[in-house]
């Protein structure tokens, strides 16, 4: 990483308190303060790098892209979930406190165990579930040199159809919304903002036929109905996904789903066929 | 190396810990003065069924300063709740006109316009009532 031209010793310093948790010696997290040189371009992630390089090589945190793409550098800054690489020291002239993302078990220092979130992501089947006949045609021709013509049909989408789900497809799985969500904090079984936003994203996709497979999890008590619209998830999302909107639109979908099932008692095990709303 | 993850727990006063949570709790707490308002209304209905004397008791009960203060608070609370609700509404039910989504600001303005209409209608009704008497 390239440092700015000025020597660190000439730069202004800021006090950065970091919540440390070293499993081999700590039973609970402890705070440690560092004086970090900074200028207008110093991000929280840069500050962590500086501390690791100059003061304490044991400091542990995740990062990769340092440009708000990979979603791995999420931390609490003064109690608010933020991407370390998208948060700048210049905005905290009084100093700042950096802690591990809330609502997740802490593995070490700023590294949390996100497996619960990842489980929830897989629960909602975050991939295109194709039209059954096309899928069959595709798998029948798999391995043969001549795929059937049905399997080769391109699935075209108009710009309008893309626009319907695009916002919800921008998620980078950083988990900030889970740290912002008190309902997830109180009940980790809650599918949570990003997973439900992603379910909504696929349900809105004109190429997808998987809504009936996703709906049971979304309708369940740990699905959309666990949300009380605190709305903080959408405030902290660095990508403008607005997961709270997705969840609450999902409540309408879930209600429609319930009404339709109510009126079709004979088709309980048939796939509910309703237009995506 | 073996793992020893630290399990954080939610403190009972989690909702005091961040301005965003305090705002949320304030929104939810608007139900409390509204409960009082509904209680007042039910009390009035009951008095109405008990005859004129009891109705007059209710009317004078309503005019006590503390009752007026609580009902005034209920009005402010419901307007505040409407403010938060109207802001959330475009997120829950984005209106699509053709391929475009109606700007949230328009929807919020439209909802306040509805509130204004209701106020004007009430104003007009009360005015008519006073003319009759
Ligand atoms: S919805 Fe936003 S805050 Fe949540 S994981 Fe995706 S990008 Fe991060
Ligand atoms: S390092 Fe990739 S999002 Fe911050």
XYZ file of C-alpha atoms and ligand atoms in Angstrom:
422
model
C 0.000 0.000 0.000
C 1.367 3.378 -0.976
C 1.459 6.012 1.722
C 0.836 9.701 0.921
C 3.884 11.907 0.154
C 4.063 13.530 3.616
C 6.005 11.650 6.234
C 3.748 10.203 8.948
C 5.632 12.216 11.574
C 4.540 15.484 9.925
C 0.917 14.396 9.773
C -1.880 15.077 12.194
C -2.635 12.228 14.578
C -5.975 10.873 15.670
C -6.851 8.553 18.500
C -8.314 5.292 17.231
C -9.671 2.920 19.870
C -9.973 -0.660 18.732
C -11.886 -3.437 20.361
C -9.513 -6.369 20.689
C -10.438 -9.934 21.372
C -7.576 -12.379 21.515
C -9.175 -15.740 22.202
C -5.959 -17.206 23.597
C -5.765 -14.593 26.384
C -9.099 -12.682 26.624
C -12.461 -13.864 27.883
C -14.207 -10.683 26.801
C -13.208 -8.004 24.310
C -10.973 -5.186 25.573
C -10.293 -1.705 24.172
C -6.893 -0.515 23.039
C -6.044 2.986 21.846
C -3.611 3.948 19.117
C -2.418 7.305 17.797
C -2.666 7.116 14.029
C -1.263 9.645 11.515
C -3.887 10.670 8.987
C -4.794 13.074 6.240
C -7.924 13.630 4.176
C -7.543 10.362 2.304
C -6.941 8.036 5.279
C -9.676 5.433 5.593
C -10.387 3.351 8.670
C -8.914 0.409 6.780
C -5.718 2.439 6.106
C -5.572 3.185 9.826
C -5.838 -0.531 10.652
C -3.047 -1.270 8.161
C -0.893 1.425 9.751
C -1.423 0.021 13.235
C -0.665 -3.505 12.054
C 2.495 -2.358 10.268
C 3.833 -0.003 12.932
C 2.374 -0.826 16.310
C 0.837 -4.252 16.660
C 1.256 -6.930 14.062
C -1.208 -9.177 15.867
C -4.191 -6.932 15.031
C -6.581 -9.045 13.009
C -9.182 -7.861 10.513
C -10.559 -8.735 7.089
C -10.154 -6.816 3.893
C -9.469 -7.351 0.241
C -10.547 -4.859 -2.407
C -10.292 -1.613 -0.382
C -12.853 -0.085 -2.734
C -16.265 -1.063 -1.363
C -16.678 -4.048 -3.675
C -15.706 -7.214 -1.798
C -17.699 -6.500 1.346
C -15.153 -8.017 3.726
C -14.039 -4.989 5.776
C -17.250 -4.342 7.764
C -16.677 -2.968 11.295
C -18.582 -0.897 13.830
C -17.356 2.698 13.793
C -18.668 4.576 16.833
C -21.465 2.004 17.088
C -22.595 2.192 13.461
C -21.844 -0.586 10.959
C -19.542 0.715 8.203
C -17.147 -0.505 5.537
C -13.663 0.305 6.812
C -12.476 1.205 3.315
C -15.370 3.610 2.715
C -15.118 5.434 6.056
C -12.610 8.234 6.533
C -10.807 9.484 9.621
C -11.362 13.088 8.513
C -15.052 12.651 9.424
C -14.178 11.828 13.064
C -12.134 14.811 14.265
C -12.622 13.754 17.909
C -11.250 10.265 17.324
C -13.163 7.068 16.744
C -13.923 3.649 18.160
C -13.691 0.606 15.936
C -15.236 -2.709 16.969
C -16.194 -6.008 15.379
C -19.545 -6.097 13.556
C -22.365 -6.379 16.079
C -24.700 -9.386 16.322
C -22.086 -11.889 15.102
C -19.803 -14.087 17.239
C -16.303 -12.580 17.362
C -13.591 -14.898 16.157
C -10.651 -12.581 16.835
C -10.347 -8.762 17.112
C -12.392 -7.414 14.183
C -13.025 -10.763 12.523
C -16.510 -12.181 13.046
C -18.074 -15.524 12.248
C -20.573 -14.847 9.467
C -21.704 -18.421 8.943
C -25.219 -17.726 10.234
C -25.689 -15.049 7.596
C -24.312 -17.346 4.892
C -26.686 -20.122 5.981
C -29.614 -17.753 5.627
C -28.387 -16.792 2.171
C -28.414 -20.400 1.027
C -31.842 -20.992 2.568
C -33.504 -18.626 0.139
C -31.894 -20.291 -2.919
C -30.109 -17.255 -4.302
C -29.818 -18.412 -7.906
C -32.020 -18.532 -10.974
C -34.421 -21.442 -10.833
C -35.330 -22.028 -14.428
C -38.476 -22.971 -16.220
C -38.663 -26.779 -15.616
C -38.990 -27.812 -19.271
C -35.978 -25.731 -20.263
C -33.951 -27.090 -17.372
C -34.842 -30.639 -18.408
C -33.918 -29.935 -21.993
C -30.627 -28.506 -20.743
C -29.712 -31.452 -18.537
C -30.859 -33.992 -21.169
C -28.441 -32.478 -23.619
C -25.635 -32.053 -21.110
C -22.563 -33.952 -22.225
C -23.813 -34.377 -25.757
C -22.330 -32.376 -28.579
C -25.686 -31.164 -29.773
C -27.683 -29.370 -27.091
C -31.386 -29.383 -27.833
C -32.747 -26.238 -29.392
C -34.931 -25.491 -26.352
C -31.879 -25.481 -24.086
C -30.163 -23.022 -26.389
C -32.981 -20.487 -26.292
C -31.529 -17.261 -24.925
C -33.551 -15.858 -22.038
C -33.903 -12.289 -23.109
C -34.686 -9.478 -20.712
C -35.738 -5.962 -21.495
C -34.048 -3.052 -19.694
C -37.333 -2.544 -17.831
C -37.283 -6.147 -16.600
C -33.706 -5.685 -15.399
C -34.614 -2.462 -13.662
C -37.202 -4.244 -11.519
C -34.593 -6.210 -9.562
C -31.297 -4.442 -10.250
C -31.212 -2.453 -7.018
C -31.546 -5.657 -4.979
C -28.820 -7.338 -7.039
C -26.225 -4.781 -5.925
C -25.660 -6.462 -2.564
C -22.016 -7.262 -1.761
C -22.807 -9.510 1.245
C -20.956 -7.279 3.648
C -23.378 -8.077 6.479
C -23.606 -4.472 7.712
C -27.396 -4.721 7.590
C -27.305 -7.732 9.949
C -25.287 -5.732 12.438
C -27.802 -2.912 12.164
C -30.791 -5.179 12.730
C -31.957 -5.588 16.354
C -34.355 -8.343 15.289
C -31.395 -10.402 14.017
C -29.527 -9.571 17.230
C -32.435 -10.878 19.292
C -33.179 -13.862 17.076
C -30.319 -15.103 14.869
C -32.751 -17.460 13.143
C -34.318 -14.438 11.422
C -33.370 -14.702 7.746
C -32.426 -11.037 7.894
C -32.141 -8.124 5.487
C -29.657 -9.197 2.804
C -31.010 -12.749 2.424
C -34.583 -11.534 2.058
C -33.489 -8.769 -0.323
C -31.760 -11.392 -2.431
C -34.837 -13.638 -2.383
C -36.845 -10.645 -3.552
C -34.263 -9.986 -6.248
C -34.730 -13.476 -7.721
C -38.499 -13.421 -7.274
C -38.592 -10.227 -9.330
C -36.409 -11.660 -12.095
C -38.398 -12.444 -15.242
C -36.166 -15.490 -15.948
C -36.819 -17.043 -12.556
C -39.525 -19.584 -11.680
C -38.386 -20.378 -8.146
C -40.763 -18.262 -6.119
C -42.783 -21.232 -4.850
C -39.567 -22.809 -3.545
C -38.481 -19.654 -1.722
C -41.809 -18.614 -0.329
C -42.113 -21.145 2.553
C -38.970 -19.777 4.243
C -40.033 -16.187 3.602
C -43.552 -16.833 4.939
C -42.283 -18.559 8.089
C -41.980 -16.837 11.441
C -38.264 -16.269 10.851
C -38.987 -14.804 7.425
C -40.357 -11.418 6.442
C -42.731 -11.245 9.421
C -39.883 -10.991 11.929
C -39.145 -7.535 10.573
C -40.620 -4.570 12.453
C -39.309 -2.011 9.954
C -36.666 -0.460 12.162
C -35.212 0.532 8.798
C -31.621 0.952 10.033
C -30.451 -1.803 7.643
C -31.242 0.432 4.678
C -29.509 3.403 6.299
C -26.226 1.531 6.764
C -26.204 -0.355 3.452
C -23.182 0.923 1.482
C -24.720 -0.085 -1.838
C -28.169 1.500 -1.674
C -29.830 -1.922 -1.782
C -32.599 -0.803 0.607
C -33.178 -4.252 2.126
C -35.966 -2.852 4.348
C -37.925 -2.051 1.203
C -37.383 -5.582 -0.098
C -38.542 -7.153 3.172
C -41.640 -5.017 3.418
C -42.509 -5.547 -0.229
C -41.981 -9.200 0.634
C -44.680 -8.912 3.305
C -47.149 -7.979 0.582
C -45.995 -10.914 -1.568
C -46.284 -13.198 1.463
C -49.814 -11.960 2.192
C -50.875 -12.523 -1.414
C -49.314 -15.970 -1.241
C -51.362 -16.735 1.876
C -54.576 -15.444 0.345
C -54.051 -17.507 -2.798
C -53.366 -20.651 -0.779
C -56.438 -19.930 1.313
C -58.638 -19.850 -1.762
C -57.165 -22.936 -3.383
C -57.483 -25.622 -0.672
C -57.569 -28.460 -3.208
C -54.216 -27.583 -4.691
C -52.284 -27.591 -1.461
C -49.385 -29.471 -2.939
C -49.596 -27.895 -6.368
C -47.189 -25.135 -7.195
C -48.897 -21.815 -6.529
C -49.034 -19.933 -9.794
C -49.335 -16.253 -9.362
C -47.803 -13.354 -11.200
C -44.736 -11.840 -9.601
C -45.853 -8.619 -8.042
C -5.617 -24.050 16.871
C -8.934 -24.400 18.590
C -11.585 -21.742 18.300
C -13.077 -19.727 21.122
C -15.573 -17.340 19.542
C -16.939 -14.620 21.789
C -20.754 -14.588 21.789
C -22.033 -11.044 22.141
C -25.434 -10.600 23.765
C -28.024 -7.882 23.261
C -28.296 -5.705 26.366
C -31.880 -5.108 27.554
C -31.440 -1.412 26.812
C -30.182 -1.958 23.265
C -32.787 0.489 22.015
C -31.097 3.335 23.888
C -27.709 2.644 22.329
C -28.057 4.308 18.958
C -29.988 7.363 17.660
C -31.543 5.187 14.927
C -32.959 2.803 17.567
C -34.178 5.657 19.760
C -36.020 7.125 16.790
C -37.585 3.725 16.072
C -38.717 3.336 19.693
C -40.152 6.856 19.674
C -42.146 5.922 16.563
C -43.446 2.776 18.235
C -44.190 4.656 21.476
C -46.676 6.920 19.687
C -49.166 4.149 20.365
C -49.231 5.032 24.097
C -50.952 8.478 23.896
C -53.168 7.053 21.154
C -54.320 4.360 23.573
C -55.372 7.119 25.942
C -57.262 8.862 23.132
C -59.110 5.662 22.247
C -59.889 5.137 25.946
C -61.384 8.652 26.080
C -63.541 7.880 23.055
C -64.774 4.590 24.515
C -65.545 6.317 27.812
C -67.560 8.888 25.807
C -69.496 6.160 24.019
C -70.312 4.530 27.325
C -71.491 7.880 28.782
C -73.613 8.460 25.706
C -75.430 5.197 26.349
C -76.084 6.245 29.977
C -78.115 9.329 29.101
C -77.647 13.081 28.957
C -76.383 13.720 32.479
C -73.609 11.247 32.050
C -72.768 12.667 28.604
C -72.365 16.101 30.170
C -70.062 14.618 32.783
C -67.919 13.226 29.969
C -67.839 16.606 28.216
C -66.583 18.360 31.335
C -64.139 15.510 31.995
C -62.738 16.113 28.510
C -62.141 19.776 29.300
C -59.814 19.151 32.217
C -56.318 20.435 31.465
C -54.575 17.086 31.920
C -57.039 15.315 29.607
C -56.637 18.039 27.007
C -52.867 17.852 27.354
C -52.844 14.062 26.870
C -55.176 14.263 23.888
C -53.062 17.076 22.445
C -50.058 14.791 22.857
C -52.003 12.056 21.070
C -52.574 14.428 18.139
C -48.886 15.320 17.948
C -47.970 11.635 18.277
C -50.288 10.593 15.470
C -48.962 13.345 13.207
C -45.405 12.198 13.998
C -46.379 8.603 13.305
C -47.976 9.703 10.023
C -44.721 11.511 9.162
C -42.697 8.314 9.667
C -45.316 6.131 7.996
C -45.598 8.339 4.919
C -41.833 8.254 4.513
C -41.765 4.450 4.651
C -44.745 3.926 2.395
C -42.951 4.500 -0.953
C -40.419 1.830 0.098
C -43.148 -0.731 0.783
C -45.368 0.018 -2.190
C -43.419 1.737 -4.926
C -45.898 2.910 -7.548
C -44.890 2.106 -11.084
C -46.169 4.157 -13.947
C -45.158 2.351 -17.121
C -41.497 1.506 -16.667
C -40.805 4.259 -14.156
C -41.214 4.336 -10.399
C -43.016 7.360 -9.063
C -40.523 9.532 -7.094
C -40.876 8.940 -3.341
C -41.234 12.685 -2.752
C -44.405 12.784 -4.836
C -45.953 9.923 -2.924
C -45.109 11.533 0.417
C -46.578 14.857 -0.758
C -49.684 13.040 -2.015
C -50.252 11.436 1.372
C -49.945 14.770 3.203
C -52.360 16.234 0.692
C -54.802 13.480 1.724
C -54.345 14.481 5.379
C -55.057 18.089 4.440
C -58.279 17.034 2.682
C -59.416 15.106 5.756
C -58.689 18.118 7.968
C -60.605 20.418 5.634
C -63.546 18.006 5.534
C -63.595 17.858 9.353
C -63.326 21.636 9.538
C -66.256 21.973 7.176
C -68.329 19.386 9.085
C -67.717 21.109 12.420
C -68.523 24.468 10.847
C -71.830 23.097 9.538
C -72.578 21.732 13.004
C -72.099 25.147 14.549
C -74.399 26.776 11.943
C -77.206 24.276 12.759
C -76.915 25.093 16.460
S -27.990 -5.420 1.690
Fe -26.418 -3.798 1.785
S -25.708 -3.854 3.950
Fe -26.766 -5.782 3.583
S -25.165 -7.250 2.975
Fe -26.004 -6.370 1.063
S -24.692 -4.614 0.589
Fe -24.281 -5.175 2.744
S -11.996 -3.955 1.513
Fe -13.467 -4.672 0.062
S -15.251 -3.645 0.723
Fe -13.761 -2.759 1.991
